[in-house]
Amino acid sequence: MTAVISKLRTGHVGLNVTDLTRSLAFYEGALGFELLGEGKEEGRRFAFLGQDGELVLTLWQQAADAYAPAAAGLHHLALSAATIGEVRAYEERLRGLGVDFAYEGVVAHGEGRASGGIFFHDPDGTRLEISAPSGAEEAPAPTSGAPTCGFF
């Protein structure tokens, strides 16, 4: 008997971090994730972060060095907002915290695209994106001939 296979979707994303305390402050304070669980044993520190009780992100304190864009593995973590107004609200919050941005303000995902967002880095340099499906029609596309999220 053949089992029915449903379509897969992304579950949670796990990130290695160099300093769990610092990363928790960023992901909770700057991005609004809630702490769902935590391991505090020395050498085995981790945190489960979510929204509305659903696991979205895990942080594992086991990295010796900052994020390496040229290494195989995670390219960037993309988070979705419902509207471009929400994206701009996150931008304002993040700028107030001194977060490093890849581009100035909201940018389109590509030339002539309605979708777009902001592109920035967490405390370890991991590339992050917050975007909305529409509202960026008038925003610039900083990368010609390729998706904006591909080369930042």
JSON list of C-alpha atoms in Angstrom, two decimals:
[
{"chain": "A", "resi": 1, "resn": "MET", "atom": "CA", "xyz": [0.00, 0.00, 0.00]},
{"chain": "A", "resi": 2, "resn": "THR", "atom": "CA", "xyz": [1.40, 3.40, -0.99]},
{"chain": "A", "resi": 3, "resn": "ALA", "atom": "CA", "xyz": [1.26, 6.13, 1.62]},
{"chain": "A", "resi": 4, "resn": "VAL", "atom": "CA", "xyz": [-0.22, 9.47, 0.67]},
{"chain": "A", "resi": 5, "resn": "ILE", "atom": "CA", "xyz": [2.50, 12.11, 0.62]},
{"chain": "A", "resi": 6, "resn": "SER", "atom": "CA", "xyz": [1.52, 15.68, 1.29]},
{"chain": "A", "resi": 7, "resn": "LYS", "atom": "CA", "xyz": [3.42, 18.69, 0.06]},
{"chain": "A", "resi": 8, "resn": "LEU", "atom": "CA", "xyz": [6.25, 19.79, 2.30]},
{"chain": "A", "resi": 9, "resn": "ARG", "atom": "CA", "xyz": [6.49, 23.29, 3.71]},
{"chain": "A", "resi": 10, "resn": "THR", "atom": "CA", "xyz": [9.19, 24.96, 5.72]},
{"chain": "A", "resi": 11, "resn": "GLY", "atom": "CA", "xyz": [8.94, 24.13, 9.38]},
{"chain": "A", "resi": 12, "resn": "HIS", "atom": "CA", "xyz": [11.33, 26.03, 11.62]},
{"chain": "A", "resi": 13, "resn": "VAL", "atom": "CA", "xyz": [14.76, 27.36, 10.72]},
{"chain": "A", "resi": 14, "resn": "GLY", "atom": "CA", "xyz": [17.80, 26.68, 12.90]},
{"chain": "A", "resi": 15, "resn": "LEU", "atom": "CA", "xyz": [20.65, 29.17, 13.12]},
{"chain": "A", "resi": 16, "resn": "ASN", "atom": "CA", "xyz": [24.05, 28.73, 14.73]},
{"chain": "A", "resi": 17, "resn": "VAL", "atom": "CA", "xyz": [25.01, 31.78, 16.78]},
{"chain": "A", "resi": 18, "resn": "THR", "atom": "CA", "xyz": [28.14, 32.83, 18.62]},
{"chain": "A", "resi": 19, "resn": "ASP", "atom": "CA", "xyz": [26.40, 34.42, 21.64]},
{"chain": "A", "resi": 20, "resn": "LEU", "atom": "CA", "xyz": [22.93, 33.14, 22.54]},
{"chain": "A", "resi": 21, "resn": "THR", "atom": "CA", "xyz": [22.19, 35.95, 25.00]},
{"chain": "A", "resi": 22, "resn": "ARG", "atom": "CA", "xyz": [22.96, 38.61, 22.37]},
{"chain": "A", "resi": 23, "resn": "SER", "atom": "CA", "xyz": [21.00, 36.80, 19.65]},
{"chain": "A", "resi": 24, "resn": "LEU", "atom": "CA", "xyz": [18.00, 36.27, 21.94]},
{"chain": "A", "resi": 25, "resn": "ALA", "atom": "CA", "xyz": [17.91, 40.00, 22.68]},
{"chain": "A", "resi": 26, "resn": "PHE", "atom": "CA", "xyz": [17.91, 40.72, 18.94]},
{"chain": "A", "resi": 27, "resn": "TYR", "atom": "CA", "xyz": [15.32, 38.18, 17.81]},
{"chain": "A", "resi": 28, "resn": "GLU", "atom": "CA", "xyz": [13.00, 38.84, 20.76]},
{"chain": "A", "resi": 29, "resn": "GLY", "atom": "CA", "xyz": [13.45, 42.61, 21.06]},
{"chain": "A", "resi": 30, "resn": "ALA", "atom": "CA", "xyz": [13.98, 43.70, 17.48]},
{"chain": "A", "resi": 31, "resn": "LEU", "atom": "CA", "xyz": [11.83, 41.16, 15.65]},
{"chain": "A", "resi": 32, "resn": "GLY", "atom": "CA", "xyz": [9.22, 40.32, 18.29]},
{"chain": "A", "resi": 33, "resn": "PHE", "atom": "CA", "xyz": [9.70, 36.56, 18.56]},
{"chain": "A", "resi": 34, "resn": "GLU", "atom": "CA", "xyz": [8.65, 34.92, 21.84]},
{"chain": "A", "resi": 35, "resn": "LEU", "atom": "CA", "xyz": [10.83, 32.48, 23.77]},
{"chain": "A", "resi": 36, "resn": "LEU", "atom": "CA", "xyz": [9.13, 29.06, 23.73]},
{"chain": "A", "resi": 37, "resn": "GLY", "atom": "CA", "xyz": [11.90, 27.04, 25.37]},
{"chain": "A", "resi": 38, "resn": "GLU", "atom": "CA", "xyz": [15.55, 27.22, 26.26]},
{"chain": "A", "resi": 39, "resn": "GLY", "atom": "CA", "xyz": [18.48, 24.98, 27.08]},
{"chain": "A", "resi": 40, "resn": "LYS", "atom": "CA", "xyz": [20.91, 26.56, 29.51]},
{"chain": "A", "resi": 41, "resn": "GLU", "atom": "CA", "xyz": [23.43, 23.76, 30.07]},
{"chain": "A", "resi": 42, "resn": "GLU", "atom": "CA", "xyz": [26.98, 24.98, 29.45]},
{"chain": "A", "resi": 43, "resn": "GLY", "atom": "CA", "xyz": [28.14, 23.81, 26.05]},
{"chain": "A", "resi": 44, "resn": "ARG", "atom": "CA", "xyz": [24.56, 22.97, 24.98]},
{"chain": "A", "resi": 45, "resn": "ARG", "atom": "CA", "xyz": [22.75, 26.33, 24.99]},
{"chain": "A", "resi": 46, "resn": "PHE", "atom": "CA", "xyz": [19.81, 26.80, 22.63]},
{"chain": "A", "resi": 47, "resn": "ALA", "atom": "CA", "xyz": [16.52, 28.68, 22.34]},
{"chain": "A", "resi": 48, "resn": "PHE", "atom": "CA", "xyz": [13.23, 27.92, 20.61]},
{"chain": "A", "resi": 49, "resn": "LEU", "atom": "CA", "xyz": [11.54, 31.07, 19.31]},
{"chain": "A", "resi": 50, "resn": "GLY", "atom": "CA", "xyz": [8.08, 31.42, 17.84]},
{"chain": "A", "resi": 51, "resn": "GLN", "atom": "CA", "xyz": [4.94, 33.40, 17.28]},
{"chain": "A", "resi": 52, "resn": "ASP", "atom": "CA", "xyz": [1.55, 32.58, 18.76]},
{"chain": "A", "resi": 53, "resn": "GLY", "atom": "CA", "xyz": [3.05, 29.44, 20.30]},
{"chain": "A", "resi": 54, "resn": "GLU", "atom": "CA", "xyz": [4.28, 28.05, 16.97]},
{"chain": "A", "resi": 55, "resn": "LEU", "atom": "CA", "xyz": [7.99, 27.30, 16.58]},
{"chain": "A", "resi": 56, "resn": "VAL", "atom": "CA", "xyz": [9.60, 29.45, 13.88]},
{"chain": "A", "resi": 57, "resn": "LEU", "atom": "CA", "xyz": [13.28, 29.70, 14.71]},
{"chain": "A", "resi": 58, "resn": "THR", "atom": "CA", "xyz": [15.86, 27.86, 16.80]},
{"chain": "A", "resi": 59, "resn": "LEU", "atom": "CA", "xyz": [19.12, 29.41, 17.91]},
{"chain": "A", "resi": 60, "resn": "TRP", "atom": "CA", "xyz": [22.06, 27.13, 18.71]},
{"chain": "A", "resi": 61, "resn": "GLN", "atom": "CA", "xyz": [25.09, 28.55, 20.47]},
{"chain": "A", "resi": 62, "resn": "GLN", "atom": "CA", "xyz": [27.71, 26.47, 18.69]},
{"chain": "A", "resi": 63, "resn": "ALA", "atom": "CA", "xyz": [29.31, 28.79, 16.15]},
{"chain": "A", "resi": 64, "resn": "ALA", "atom": "CA", "xyz": [32.90, 29.87, 16.67]},
{"chain": "A", "resi": 65, "resn": "ASP", "atom": "CA", "xyz": [32.83, 32.60, 14.02]},
{"chain": "A", "resi": 66, "resn": "ALA", "atom": "CA", "xyz": [30.36, 35.02, 12.45]},
{"chain": "A", "resi": 67, "resn": "TYR", "atom": "CA", "xyz": [28.17, 34.14, 9.46]},
{"chain": "A", "resi": 68, "resn": "ALA", "atom": "CA", "xyz": [30.15, 33.48, 6.27]},
{"chain": "A", "resi": 69, "resn": "PRO", "atom": "CA", "xyz": [28.20, 34.50, 3.15]},
{"chain": "A", "resi": 70, "resn": "ALA", "atom": "CA", "xyz": [30.52, 32.54, 0.83]},
{"chain": "A", "resi": 71, "resn": "ALA", "atom": "CA", "xyz": [30.16, 29.26, 2.75]},
{"chain": "A", "resi": 72, "resn": "ALA", "atom": "CA", "xyz": [27.70, 26.56, 1.77]},
{"chain": "A", "resi": 73, "resn": "GLY", "atom": "CA", "xyz": [24.51, 26.54, 3.83]},
{"chain": "A", "resi": 74, "resn": "LEU", "atom": "CA", "xyz": [22.03, 29.24, 4.68]},
{"chain": "A", "resi": 75, "resn": "HIS", "atom": "CA", "xyz": [21.95, 32.09, 2.15]},
{"chain": "A", "resi": 76, "resn": "HIS", "atom": "CA", "xyz": [19.49, 34.29, 4.06]},
{"chain": "A", "resi": 77, "resn": "LEU", "atom": "CA", "xyz": [16.44, 34.05, 6.27]},
{"chain": "A", "resi": 78, "resn": "ALA", "atom": "CA", "xyz": [13.36, 35.66, 4.71]},
{"chain": "A", "resi": 79, "resn": "LEU", "atom": "CA", "xyz": [10.47, 36.71, 6.94]},
{"chain": "A", "resi": 80, "resn": "SER", "atom": "CA", "xyz": [7.10, 37.81, 5.56]},
{"chain": "A", "resi": 81, "resn": "ALA", "atom": "CA", "xyz": [4.94, 40.72, 6.63]},
{"chain": "A", "resi": 82, "resn": "ALA", "atom": "CA", "xyz": [1.38, 41.31, 5.45]},
{"chain": "A", "resi": 83, "resn": "THR", "atom": "CA", "xyz": [1.91, 44.88, 4.20]},
{"chain": "A", "resi": 84, "resn": "ILE", "atom": "CA", "xyz": [4.68, 47.21, 3.16]},
{"chain": "A", "resi": 85, "resn": "GLY", "atom": "CA", "xyz": [3.61, 49.44, 6.06]},
{"chain": "A", "resi": 86, "resn": "GLU", "atom": "CA", "xyz": [4.56, 46.66, 8.48]},
{"chain": "A", "resi": 87, "resn": "VAL", "atom": "CA", "xyz": [7.91, 46.31, 6.71]},
{"chain": "A", "resi": 88, "resn": "ARG", "atom": "CA", "xyz": [8.53, 50.04, 7.15]},
{"chain": "A", "resi": 89, "resn": "ALA", "atom": "CA", "xyz": [7.62, 49.79, 10.86]},
{"chain": "A", "resi": 90, "resn": "TYR", "atom": "CA", "xyz": [10.23, 47.04, 11.29]},
{"chain": "A", "resi": 91, "resn": "GLU", "atom": "CA", "xyz": [12.72, 49.18, 9.38]},
{"chain": "A", "resi": 92, "resn": "GLU", "atom": "CA", "xyz": [12.15, 52.08, 11.77]},
{"chain": "A", "resi": 93, "resn": "ARG", "atom": "CA", "xyz": [12.54, 49.82, 14.81]},
{"chain": "A", "resi": 94, "resn": "LEU", "atom": "CA", "xyz": [15.72, 48.21, 13.46]},
{"chain": "A", "resi": 95, "resn": "ARG", "atom": "CA", "xyz": [17.29, 51.53, 12.48]},
{"chain": "A", "resi": 96, "resn": "GLY", "atom": "CA", "xyz": [16.64, 52.79, 16.01]},
{"chain": "A", "resi": 97, "resn": "LEU", "atom": "CA", "xyz": [18.63, 49.80, 17.27]},
{"chain": "A", "resi": 98, "resn": "GLY", "atom": "CA", "xyz": [21.56, 50.51, 14.95]},
{"chain": "A", "resi": 99, "resn": "VAL", "atom": "CA", "xyz": [21.11, 47.39, 12.84]},
{"chain": "A", "resi": 100, "resn": "ASP", "atom": "CA", "xyz": [23.32, 47.04, 9.74]},
{"chain": "A", "resi": 101, "resn": "PHE", "atom": "CA", "xyz": [21.29, 47.31, 6.50]},
{"chain": "A", "resi": 102, "resn": "ALA", "atom": "CA", "xyz": [22.34, 46.03, 3.08]},
{"chain": "A", "resi": 103, "resn": "TYR", "atom": "CA", "xyz": [20.28, 48.65, 1.18]},
{"chain": "A", "resi": 104, "resn": "GLU", "atom": "CA", "xyz": [18.83, 52.04, 2.04]},
{"chain": "A", "resi": 105, "resn": "GLY", "atom": "CA", "xyz": [15.14, 51.62, 2.85]},
{"chain": "A", "resi": 106, "resn": "VAL", "atom": "CA", "xyz": [12.57, 49.38, 1.18]},
{"chain": "A", "resi": 107, "resn": "VAL", "atom": "CA", "xyz": [13.68, 47.94, -2.15]},
{"chain": "A", "resi": 108, "resn": "ALA", "atom": "CA", "xyz": [11.81, 45.93, -4.77]},
{"chain": "A", "resi": 109, "resn": "HIS", "atom": "CA", "xyz": [12.62, 42.24, -5.24]},
{"chain": "A", "resi": 110, "resn": "GLY", "atom": "CA", "xyz": [13.47, 43.03, -8.85]},
{"chain": "A", "resi": 111, "resn": "GLU", "atom": "CA", "xyz": [12.92, 45.61, -11.53]},
{"chain": "A", "resi": 112, "resn": "GLY", "atom": "CA", "xyz": [9.19, 46.31, -11.92]},
{"chain": "A", "resi": 113, "resn": "ARG", "atom": "CA", "xyz": [8.20, 43.96, -9.08]},
{"chain": "A", "resi": 114, "resn": "ALA", "atom": "CA", "xyz": [5.44, 44.82, -6.59]},
{"chain": "A", "resi": 115, "resn": "SER", "atom": "CA", "xyz": [6.99, 42.73, -3.82]},
{"chain": "A", "resi": 116, "resn": "GLY", "atom": "CA", "xyz": [9.90, 44.00, -1.80]},
{"chain": "A", "resi": 117, "resn": "GLY", "atom": "CA", "xyz": [11.28, 44.67, 1.61]},
{"chain": "A", "resi": 118, "resn": "ILE", "atom": "CA", "xyz": [14.26, 45.42, 3.78]},
{"chain": "A", "resi": 119, "resn": "PHE", "atom": "CA", "xyz": [17.54, 43.54, 3.92]},
{"chain": "A", "resi": 120, "resn": "PHE", "atom": "CA", "xyz": [19.74, 43.58, 7.02]},
{"chain": "A", "resi": 121, "resn": "HIS", "atom": "CA", "xyz": [22.01, 41.53, 9.28]},
{"chain": "A", "resi": 122, "resn": "ASP", "atom": "CA", "xyz": [21.66, 39.98, 12.73]},
{"chain": "A", "resi": 123, "resn": "PRO", "atom": "CA", "xyz": [24.42, 40.34, 15.38]},
{"chain": "A", "resi": 124, "resn": "ASP", "atom": "CA", "xyz": [26.43, 37.49, 13.81]},
{"chain": "A", "resi": 125, "resn": "GLY", "atom": "CA", "xyz": [26.09, 38.90, 10.29]},
{"chain": "A", "resi": 126, "resn": "THR", "atom": "CA", "xyz": [23.41, 36.43, 9.16]},
{"chain": "A", "resi": 127, "resn": "ARG", "atom": "CA", "xyz": [21.53, 37.95, 6.25]},
{"chain": "A", "resi": 128, "resn": "LEU", "atom": "CA", "xyz": [17.84, 38.65, 6.94]},
{"chain": "A", "resi": 129, "resn": "GLU", "atom": "CA", "xyz": [14.92, 39.95, 4.91]},
{"chain": "A", "resi": 130, "resn": "ILE", "atom": "CA", "xyz": [11.47, 41.19, 5.85]},
{"chain": "A", "resi": 131, "resn": "SER", "atom": "CA", "xyz": [9.23, 41.61, 2.82]},
{"chain": "A", "resi": 132, "resn": "ALA", "atom": "CA", "xyz": [5.63, 42.05, 1.73]},
{"chain": "A", "resi": 133, "resn": "PRO", "atom": "CA", "xyz": [3.95, 40.71, -1.43]},
{"chain": "A", "resi": 134, "resn": "SER", "atom": "CA", "xyz": [2.99, 44.17, -2.70]},
{"chain": "A", "resi": 135, "resn": "GLY", "atom": "CA", "xyz": [3.52, 47.87, -2.09]},
{"chain": "A", "resi": 136, "resn": "ALA", "atom": "CA", "xyz": [7.09, 48.19, -3.36]},
{"chain": "A", "resi": 137, "resn": "GLU", "atom": "CA", "xyz": [6.15, 49.12, -6.93]},
{"chain": "A", "resi": 138, "resn": "GLU", "atom": "CA", "xyz": [7.87, 52.51, -6.69]},
{"chain": "A", "resi": 139, "resn": "ALA", "atom": "CA", "xyz": [10.90, 51.26, -4.73]},
{"chain": "A", "resi": 140, "resn": "PRO", "atom": "CA", "xyz": [14.26, 50.87, -6.46]},
{"chain": "A", "resi": 141, "resn": "ALA", "atom": "CA", "xyz": [15.69, 47.49, -7.40]},
{"chain": "A", "resi": 142, "resn": "PRO", "atom": "CA", "xyz": [19.34, 47.67, -6.31]},
{"chain": "A", "resi": 143, "resn": "THR", "atom": "CA", "xyz": [20.49, 44.65, -8.32]},
{"chain": "A", "resi": 144, "resn": "SER", "atom": "CA", "xyz": [19.95, 44.78, -12.08]},
{"chain": "A", "resi": 145, "resn": "GLY", "atom": "CA", "xyz": [19.02, 41.53, -13.81]},
{"chain": "A", "resi": 146, "resn": "ALA", "atom": "CA", "xyz": [18.86, 39.38, -10.67]},
{"chain": "A", "resi": 147, "resn": "PRO", "atom": "CA", "xyz": [16.66, 39.03, -7.58]},
{"chain": "A", "resi": 148, "resn": "THR", "atom": "CA", "xyz": [17.50, 41.66, -4.96]},
{"chain": "A", "resi": 149, "resn": "CYS", "atom": "CA", "xyz": [17.69, 39.00, -2.25]},
{"chain": "A", "resi": 150, "resn": "GLY", "atom": "CA", "xyz": [20.35, 37.06, -4.15]},
{"chain": "A", "resi": 151, "resn": "PHE", "atom": "CA", "xyz": [23.41, 39.24, -3.82]},
{"chain": "A", "resi": 152, "resn": "PHE", "atom": "CA", "xyz": [23.49, 41.23, -0.60]}
]
